[in-house]
Tab-separated table of C-alpha atoms in Angstrom:
chain	number	residue	atom	x	y	z
A	1	MET	CA	17.421	3.678	30.561
A	2	THR	CA	13.723	4.415	29.519
A	3	THR	CA	12.767	8.044	29.037
A	4	ASP	CA	9.989	9.112	30.934
A	5	LEU	CA	7.686	11.213	28.810
A	6	ARG	CA	4.436	11.570	29.923
A	7	TYR	CA	2.382	10.716	26.252
A	8	ASP	CA	-1.881	10.217	25.913
A	9	ALA	CA	-1.446	6.504	26.924
A	10	ALA	CA	-4.235	5.876	24.342
A	11	HIS	CA	-2.579	7.573	21.936
A	12	PRO	CA	1.004	8.516	22.638
A	13	VAL	CA	2.272	8.795	18.660
A	14	ASP	CA	0.335	10.250	16.105
A	15	ASP	CA	0.048	7.647	12.829
A	16	ARG	CA	-1.167	10.188	10.797
A	17	TYR	CA	0.952	12.463	8.541
A	18	THR	CA	0.875	15.367	6.918
A	19	PRO	CA	3.406	17.114	4.491
A	20	PRO	CA	3.924	19.993	5.416
A	21	PRO	CA	2.952	23.036	3.597
A	22	ASP	CA	4.350	23.788	-0.141
A	23	ARG	CA	2.641	26.691	-1.475
A	24	GLU	CA	-0.220	25.187	-1.688
A	25	LEU	CA	-2.543	28.486	-1.296
A	26	ASP	CA	-0.853	30.332	-4.065
A	27	ALA	CA	-1.548	27.572	-6.506
A	28	PHE	CA	-4.939	26.677	-5.140
A	29	ALA	CA	-5.278	30.354	-5.895
A	30	ALA	CA	-4.424	29.557	-9.608
A	31	VAL	CA	-6.576	26.837	-10.481
A	32	LEU	CA	-9.398	28.701	-8.853
A	33	GLY	CA	-8.662	30.922	-11.106
A	34	ASP	CA	-8.599	29.077	-14.355
A	35	GLY	CA	-12.332	27.819	-13.478
A	36	ARG	CA	-11.702	24.307	-14.519
A	37	LEU	CA	-12.083	22.606	-11.297
A	38	SER	CA	-13.035	19.515	-12.911
A	39	GLY	CA	-11.132	15.672	-14.496
A	40	GLY	CA	-10.774	17.985	-17.554
A	41	ALA	CA	-8.404	20.905	-16.567
A	42	PRO	CA	-5.011	21.388	-17.656
A	43	ILE	CA	-3.154	20.764	-13.739
A	44	LEU	CA	-4.263	16.779	-14.830
A	45	ALA	CA	-2.273	16.390	-17.292
A	46	GLU	CA	0.912	17.887	-15.864
A	47	TYR	CA	0.108	15.586	-12.431
A	48	GLU	CA	0.164	13.231	-14.915
A	49	GLN	CA	3.076	13.505	-16.759
A	50	ALA	CA	4.581	14.295	-12.795
A	51	LEU	CA	3.769	10.819	-11.955
A	52	ALA	CA	5.132	9.480	-14.674
A	53	THR	CA	8.533	11.176	-14.886
A	54	TRP	CA	8.636	10.310	-10.545
A	55	PHE	CA	8.412	6.604	-11.735
A	56	ARG	CA	9.921	6.636	-14.764
A	57	VAL	CA	6.823	5.126	-16.809
A	58	THR	CA	5.361	5.888	-19.508
A	59	ARG	CA	1.650	6.649	-18.808
A	60	ALA	CA	0.298	7.406	-15.771
A	61	ILE	CA	-3.700	8.063	-15.503
A	62	ALA	CA	-4.646	9.804	-12.010
A	63	VAL	CA	-8.259	8.440	-10.714
A	64	SER	CA	-10.254	9.143	-7.857
A	65	SER	CA	-9.331	6.017	-5.440
A	66	GLY	CA	-7.019	3.337	-5.314
A	67	SER	CA	-10.657	0.954	-5.647
A	68	ALA	CA	-11.153	3.022	-8.797
A	69	ALA	CA	-7.322	2.026	-9.387
A	70	LEU	CA	-7.855	-1.268	-9.356
A	71	HIS	CA	-10.641	-1.764	-10.676
A	72	ALA	CA	-10.252	-0.151	-13.701
A	73	ALA	CA	-7.100	-1.691	-14.317
A	74	LEU	CA	-9.105	-5.047	-13.882
A	75	VAL	CA	-11.814	-3.950	-16.043
A	76	ALA	CA	-8.704	-3.209	-18.748
A	77	VAL	CA	-7.250	-7.066	-18.322
A	78	GLY	CA	-10.726	-8.392	-19.699
A	79	VAL	CA	-11.790	-9.284	-15.649
A	80	GLY	CA	-15.863	-9.669	-15.609
A	81	PRO	CA	-18.774	-11.820	-14.462
A	82	ASP	CA	-17.437	-15.570	-13.694
A	83	ASP	CA	-14.162	-15.328	-14.753
A	84	GLU	CA	-11.219	-15.745	-11.278
A	85	VAL	CA	-9.212	-13.325	-9.487
A	86	LEU	CA	-6.258	-14.171	-7.842
A	87	VAL	CA	-5.589	-12.434	-4.506
A	88	PRO	CA	-3.258	-12.732	-1.465
A	89	ALA	CA	-4.196	-13.856	1.219
A	90	THR	CA	-2.918	-10.570	3.467
A	91	ALA	CA	-5.337	-8.008	1.285
A	92	PRO	CA	-6.974	-6.151	3.130
A	93	ILE	CA	-11.012	-5.298	1.996
A	94	ALA	CA	-10.314	-2.878	-0.413
A	95	THR	CA	-8.452	-4.522	-2.669
A	96	ALA	CA	-10.881	-8.015	-2.902
A	97	MET	CA	-13.560	-5.305	-3.088
A	98	PRO	CA	-12.926	-4.796	-7.230
A	99	ILE	CA	-13.461	-7.678	-7.988
A	100	LEU	CA	-16.506	-7.890	-6.585
A	101	THR	CA	-16.702	-4.603	-8.357
A	102	CYS	CA	-16.622	-6.650	-11.550
A	103	HIS	CA	-19.048	-9.806	-10.606
A	104	ALA	CA	-15.040	-12.097	-10.487
A	105	THR	CA	-14.367	-14.065	-8.051
A	106	PRO	CA	-11.407	-13.462	-5.392
A	107	VAL	CA	-9.571	-16.967	-5.259
A	108	ILE	CA	-7.550	-16.180	-2.085
A	109	VAL	CA	-4.086	-17.127	-2.276
A	110	ASP	CA	-1.488	-18.129	0.528
A	111	THR	CA	2.112	-16.724	0.637
A	112	VAL	CA	5.212	-17.312	1.399
A	113	PRO	CA	6.362	-17.780	4.760
A	114	GLY	CA	7.409	-15.472	6.285
A	115	SER	CA	6.420	-13.020	2.990
A	116	LEU	CA	3.913	-11.045	0.917
A	117	ALA	CA	5.001	-12.783	-2.279
A	118	LEU	CA	2.022	-14.386	-3.348
A	119	ASP	CA	3.387	-19.323	-2.887
A	120	PRO	CA	3.471	-20.329	-6.062
A	121	GLN	CA	2.369	-23.582	-4.927
A	122	ASP	CA	-0.756	-22.815	-3.545
A	123	ILE	CA	-1.096	-20.685	-7.116
A	124	ALA	CA	-0.878	-23.839	-8.813
A	125	ARG	CA	-3.456	-25.647	-7.020
A	126	LYS	CA	-5.836	-23.067	-8.142
A	127	LEU	CA	-5.026	-21.911	-11.587
A	128	THR	CA	-7.703	-22.771	-13.173
A	129	SER	CA	-8.874	-21.851	-17.192
A	130	ARG	CA	-11.493	-19.017	-15.707
A	131	THR	CA	-7.733	-17.101	-13.985
A	132	ARG	CA	-8.232	-14.396	-15.773
A	133	ALA	CA	-5.804	-11.305	-13.563
A	134	ALA	CA	-3.259	-11.611	-10.019
A	135	LEU	CA	-3.292	-9.219	-7.769
A	136	THR	CA	0.305	-8.592	-6.024
A	137	LEU	CA	0.094	-7.076	-2.632
A	138	PRO	CA	3.095	-4.853	-0.600
A	139	MET	CA	1.206	-4.444	2.292
A	140	TRP	CA	2.681	-1.662	4.555
A	141	GLY	CA	5.552	-0.626	1.947
A	142	TYR	CA	6.813	-4.364	2.058
A	143	PRO	CA	8.242	-5.354	-1.027
A	144	ALA	CA	6.247	-8.573	-2.415
A	145	ASP	CA	8.770	-10.900	-4.863
A	146	ASP	CA	7.479	-12.272	-7.759
A	147	THR	CA	8.070	-15.796	-7.146
A	148	ALA	CA	4.798	-16.301	-8.616
A	149	ALA	CA	5.470	-14.432	-11.498
A	150	ALA	CA	6.529	-17.467	-14.225
A	151	ILE	CA	3.983	-19.732	-13.224
A	152	LEU	CA	1.702	-16.870	-13.805
A	153	ALA	CA	3.548	-15.340	-17.275
A	154	ALA	CA	3.217	-19.782	-18.442
A	155	ALA	CA	-0.333	-19.402	-17.808
A	156	GLY	CA	-0.694	-15.850	-19.254
A	157	VAL	CA	-2.779	-14.334	-16.214
A	158	PRO	CA	-1.462	-10.701	-15.428
A	159	ILE	CA	-0.623	-8.889	-12.585
A	160	ILE	CA	-1.524	-6.276	-11.456
A	161	GLU	CA	0.387	-4.354	-8.441
A	162	ASP	CA	-1.698	-3.161	-5.925
A	163	ALA	CA	1.021	-0.404	-5.018
A	164	CYS	CA	-1.389	1.609	-2.665
A	165	GLN	CA	0.619	1.625	0.379
A	166	ALA	CA	3.988	1.623	-1.275
A	167	HIS	CA	5.433	4.685	-3.181
A	168	GLY	CA	8.720	4.376	-3.606
A	169	THR	CA	9.042	0.828	-2.227
A	170	ARG	CA	11.549	-0.753	-4.769
A	171	VAL	CA	11.727	-3.585	-5.689
A	172	ARG	CA	15.069	-5.603	-6.711
A	173	GLY	CA	15.978	-1.668	-7.588
A	174	ARG	CA	12.533	-0.187	-9.746
A	175	TYR	CA	9.846	1.550	-8.005
A	176	ALA	CA	7.352	-0.998	-6.717
A	177	GLY	CA	3.932	-0.432	-9.070
A	178	THR	CA	6.266	-0.749	-12.971
A	179	GLN	CA	7.373	-4.419	-11.966
A	180	HIS	CA	4.852	-5.652	-14.084
A	181	ARG	CA	2.089	-4.687	-16.419
A	182	ILE	CA	0.215	-2.334	-14.164
A	183	GLY	CA	0.517	-0.855	-10.853
A	184	CYS	CA	-2.548	1.054	-9.097
A	185	PHE	CA	-1.728	3.141	-5.966
A	186	SER	CA	-4.073	5.521	-3.219
A	187	THR	CA	-3.168	8.615	-2.346
A	188	HIS	CA	-5.657	8.816	0.486
A	189	ASP	CA	-5.097	10.972	3.346
A	190	ARG	CA	-2.765	7.852	5.535
A	191	LYS	CA	-1.029	7.793	1.803
A	192	LEU	CA	2.985	8.675	1.663
A	193	LEU	CA	2.060	11.223	-1.223
A	194	PRO	CA	-1.849	12.436	-0.168
A	195	THR	CA	-4.050	13.934	-1.324
A	196	GLY	CA	-7.417	13.170	0.544
A	197	GLU	CA	-8.878	11.027	-2.150
A	198	GLY	CA	-7.556	9.436	-5.126
A	199	GLY	CA	-5.354	7.465	-6.973
A	200	PHE	CA	-3.243	6.468	-9.944
A	201	ILE	CA	-2.492	4.231	-12.325
A	202	LEU	CA	0.846	2.929	-14.399
A	203	THR	CA	1.558	1.266	-17.243
A	204	ASN	CA	4.620	1.174	-20.012
A	205	ASP	CA	1.496	0.049	-22.622
A	206	GLU	CA	-0.074	2.356	-23.856
A	207	GLU	CA	-3.212	0.362	-25.682
A	208	LEU	CA	-3.455	-0.735	-22.278
A	209	ALA	CA	-3.009	2.836	-20.645
A	210	ASP	CA	-5.619	4.274	-23.623
A	211	ARG	CA	-8.091	2.025	-22.333
A	212	ILE	CA	-7.980	2.918	-18.942
A	213	ASP	CA	-8.200	6.839	-19.596
A	214	TYR	CA	-11.056	5.919	-22.378
A	215	TYR	CA	-12.161	3.746	-19.646
A	216	THR	CA	-12.084	6.358	-16.438
A	217	HIS	CA	-12.850	9.196	-18.248
A	218	LEU	CA	-17.247	8.079	-19.359
A	219	ASP	CA	-15.537	7.166	-22.718
A	220	HIS	CA	-14.477	10.411	-23.331
A	221	LEU	CA	-17.809	10.732	-24.204
A	222	ARG	CA	-17.451	9.413	-27.766
A	223	GLY	CA	-20.791	6.437	-27.331
A	224	ASP	CA	-18.693	3.861	-28.304
A	225	ALA	CA	-17.907	2.299	-25.355
A	226	HIS	CA	-19.199	1.373	-21.837
A	227	GLY	CA	-16.927	4.034	-19.363
A	228	VAL	CA	-17.233	5.269	-15.729
A	229	ASN	CA	-16.594	8.625	-13.479
A	230	TYR	CA	-13.222	8.038	-11.631
A	231	LYS	CA	-11.582	11.315	-12.939
A	232	LEU	CA	-10.035	13.232	-10.154
A	233	ALA	CA	-11.112	16.697	-9.797
A	234	ALA	CA	-8.249	19.263	-10.260
A	235	PRO	CA	-7.882	20.725	-6.724
A	236	LEU	CA	-7.003	17.339	-5.722
A	237	ALA	CA	-4.241	16.767	-8.951
A	238	MET	CA	-2.882	20.313	-7.893
A	239	ILE	CA	-2.494	19.063	-4.014
A	240	GLY	CA	-0.526	15.565	-5.659
A	241	HIS	CA	1.741	17.598	-7.793
A	242	ARG	CA	2.920	19.821	-5.049
A	243	ARG	CA	3.235	16.587	-2.703
A	244	LEU	CA	4.917	14.699	-5.405
A	245	GLY	CA	8.105	17.009	-4.562
A	246	GLN	CA	8.854	16.434	-1.054
A	247	LEU	CA	8.069	12.921	-1.542
A	248	ASN	CA	12.226	11.661	-1.921
A	249	ASP	CA	12.660	13.751	1.223
A	250	GLN	CA	9.676	11.309	2.903
A	251	LEU	CA	11.314	8.218	2.574
A	252	THR	CA	14.523	9.831	3.134
A	253	ALA	CA	13.192	10.410	6.585
A	254	ARG	CA	11.294	7.885	6.567
A	255	ARG	CA	14.291	5.217	6.305
A	256	ARG	CA	16.481	7.019	9.137
A	257	ASN	CA	13.540	6.459	12.058
A	258	ALA	CA	13.469	3.313	10.629
A	259	ALA	CA	17.018	3.030	11.257
A	260	ARG	CA	17.055	4.015	14.476
A	261	LEU	CA	14.339	2.124	15.386
A	262	LEU	CA	16.183	-1.108	14.471
A	263	SER	CA	19.172	-0.108	15.619
A	264	VAL	CA	17.816	-0.380	19.050
A	265	LEU	CA	16.639	-4.233	18.999
A	266	PRO	CA	19.204	-6.751	20.158
A	267	PRO	CA	19.775	-9.427	17.218
A	268	ASP	CA	18.376	-12.694	19.286
A	269	GLY	CA	15.717	-10.890	20.505
A	270	ARG	CA	12.419	-11.351	20.213
A	271	LEU	CA	11.007	-9.029	17.476
A	272	ARG	CA	12.821	-8.540	14.131
A	273	GLU	CA	11.637	-7.194	11.109
A	274	LEU	CA	9.952	-8.241	8.499
A	275	GLY	CA	12.317	-9.891	5.730
A	276	TYR	CA	13.118	-7.965	2.287
A	277	GLY	CA	15.343	-8.823	-0.300
A	278	SER	CA	18.445	-6.945	-0.312
A	279	ASP	CA	18.030	-5.548	-3.714
A	280	ASP	CA	14.431	-4.117	-1.963
A	281	ALA	CA	13.877	-0.863	0.200
A	282	PRO	CA	10.320	-0.385	2.170
A	283	ASN	CA	8.891	3.179	1.740
A	284	TYR	CA	8.471	1.948	5.801
A	285	TYR	CA	4.584	3.732	5.302
A	286	ALA	CA	5.480	1.671	8.521
A	287	LEU	CA	7.546	0.061	10.314
A	288	VAL	CA	6.510	-3.715	10.644
A	289	LEU	CA	8.989	-5.510	13.365
A	290	THR	CA	7.747	-9.794	13.786
A	291	SER	CA	7.913	-12.014	16.374
A	292	ALA	CA	7.869	-16.011	16.698
A	293	PRO	CA	4.344	-17.319	17.088
A	294	GLN	CA	4.647	-18.075	20.580
A	295	HIS	CA	5.564	-15.052	21.579
A	296	ALA	CA	3.119	-12.951	19.239
A	297	THR	CA	-0.077	-12.722	21.752
A	298	GLY	CA	1.927	-11.251	24.664
A	299	ILE	CA	3.938	-8.620	22.733
A	300	ALA	CA	0.695	-7.850	21.374
A	301	GLU	CA	-0.945	-7.413	24.023
A	302	ALA	CA	2.148	-4.728	25.419
A	303	LEU	CA	1.833	-2.965	22.041
A	304	THR	CA	-1.509	-2.058	22.597
A	305	ALA	CA	-1.035	-1.650	26.018
A	306	ALA	CA	1.137	1.037	25.178
A	307	GLY	CA	-0.791	2.962	23.394
A	308	LEU	CA	0.722	1.284	19.735
A	309	PRO	CA	-2.176	-0.557	18.373
A	310	LEU	CA	-1.745	-3.491	16.048
A	311	ASP	CA	-3.891	-2.860	12.819
A	312	SER	CA	-5.788	-5.829	14.447
A	313	VAL	CA	-6.945	-3.665	16.700
A	314	ARG	CA	-7.149	-0.457	15.119
A	315	PHE	CA	-8.963	-1.818	11.975
A	316	GLY	CA	-9.274	-5.168	12.656
A	317	TYR	CA	-6.202	-5.981	9.880
A	318	GLY	CA	-6.554	-10.408	9.348
A	319	PRO	CA	-6.938	-12.538	6.274
A	320	LEU	CA	-9.011	-12.030	4.566
A	321	TYR	CA	-11.405	-15.059	4.054
A	322	ARG	CA	-12.229	-13.186	7.730
A	323	ARG	CA	-14.332	-10.865	6.755
A	324	PRO	CA	-17.730	-12.014	6.519
A	325	LEU	CA	-18.806	-11.219	3.172
A	326	PHE	CA	-15.132	-13.672	1.448
A	327	ALA	CA	-16.037	-15.962	3.967
A	328	THR	CA	-17.398	-18.198	0.946
A	329	TYR	CA	-14.329	-18.137	-0.344
A	330	ALA	CA	-12.050	-19.069	2.575
A	331	THR	CA	-9.186	-21.917	1.881
A	332	PRO	CA	-5.968	-22.668	3.842
A	333	CYS	CA	-3.848	-20.187	3.714
A	334	PRO	CA	-1.444	-21.473	7.102
A	335	ASN	CA	1.710	-18.512	5.990
A	336	ALA	CA	-0.224	-16.352	5.105
A	337	GLN	CA	-2.404	-16.722	8.163
A	338	GLN	CA	0.751	-16.646	10.295
A	339	LEU	CA	2.104	-13.641	8.653
A	340	THR	CA	-1.377	-11.573	10.133
A	341	THR	CA	-1.045	-12.628	13.554
A	342	THR	CA	2.448	-12.019	14.310
A	343	THR	CA	3.197	-9.085	12.097
A	344	PHE	CA	3.342	-5.474	14.412
A	345	HIS	CA	3.451	-2.061	12.399
A	346	LEU	CA	5.277	1.281	13.817
A	347	PRO	CA	4.866	4.554	12.771
A	348	VAL	CA	8.396	6.074	12.252
A	349	HIS	CA	7.075	9.040	9.781
A	350	PRO	CA	8.834	12.541	9.387
A	351	ALA	CA	7.154	14.888	12.156
A	352	MET	CA	7.942	12.073	15.336
A	353	THR	CA	10.493	14.191	17.567
A	354	ASP	CA	13.516	12.271	18.235
A	355	GLN	CA	11.346	12.079	21.886
A	356	THR	CA	8.722	10.149	20.195
A	357	LEU	CA	10.785	7.829	18.341
A	358	GLY	CA	13.537	7.582	21.769
A	359	TRP	CA	9.874	6.341	23.871
A	360	VAL	CA	9.107	3.589	21.247
A	361	ALA	CA	12.559	2.305	21.190
A	362	ASP	CA	13.403	1.825	24.415
A	363	ARG	CA	9.470	-0.029	24.226
A	364	ILE	CA	10.882	-2.305	21.466
A	365	ARG	CA	13.481	-2.936	22.970
A	366	ASN	CA	11.897	-4.608	25.940
A	367	LEU	CA	9.323	-6.876	24.370
A	368	ALA	CA	12.422	-7.648	22.170
A	369	GLU	CA	14.699	-8.518	25.597
A	370	GLY	CA	11.567	-10.809	26.683
A	371	GLN	CA	11.121	-7.872	29.184
A	372	ARG	CA	7.558	-5.693	29.812
A	373	SER	CA	7.438	-1.999	28.387
């Protein structure tokens, strides 16, 4: 039976989630009273230590954005002009822009069929003596397996995880962003750990952490090396520190809501969840469903008409090489092309009510059964 609810047809489900207040105003008063609002305030060190503890790593460096995190990570592993960086064709613009900031060349790589993982065969074709790093991307918080890790390790190419949407995602029992040498995160307003703007970098390599710290803090004004000002302001660090304590509860709620929606899908229907390993766990930044190519257009049109527009509609998401700025780097990536055109992204955040979840469940069940909602 279809739930008869009256929602705004253009936007029936708000996909933006803000964690509930957690004595943040009191914490703001303390930060303001201290008088130090810059990236040198004591709250920064407290926030970084809390991040390192939560993610079970040696070091965390808070920065001003996810893009700043990626740029600093690329610089830290030696990426510079005329170098090449492997990047999945599924990457959004924000992942690839920092490569251009380094005056390096993005080399767009296909993914494994039906997966976000880099395709080892395509990597083998595109590795050169100029390859300096590779980016992996657990998009929408779904694990991106390191199928290509062995070939990259053999070539001496470090892997940087763009985990900007993957706070709490697990890959083979470990957190995304801690699988390889460096993990980069965003704390933009839409992320699971939102501070408005901001980001952070995780690593277990102390020497590398120091290099990143000095680079993102203007070389701490020593004048020994070039650096940039990517410091996070103290009030934003305070927000992150407070909201980090809610992250586990948020993950639990998102996974519970995703399970409810998945439970209505028939096993032989037109929709199924994007696959991941048995030891993996998405954070459900979004619930991602997939379909066979012949059903994709109809499902996309129906979801959009119901007021559940896809990322391709809202953000123009598609293969990276479709953007004019990256068109010159285009190579055939048929697996990524199919993945980006056959995935559907649904909100499952903790603020969704039982009624809203039921409304969404009715629509995806109908579409999975081949009916128009």
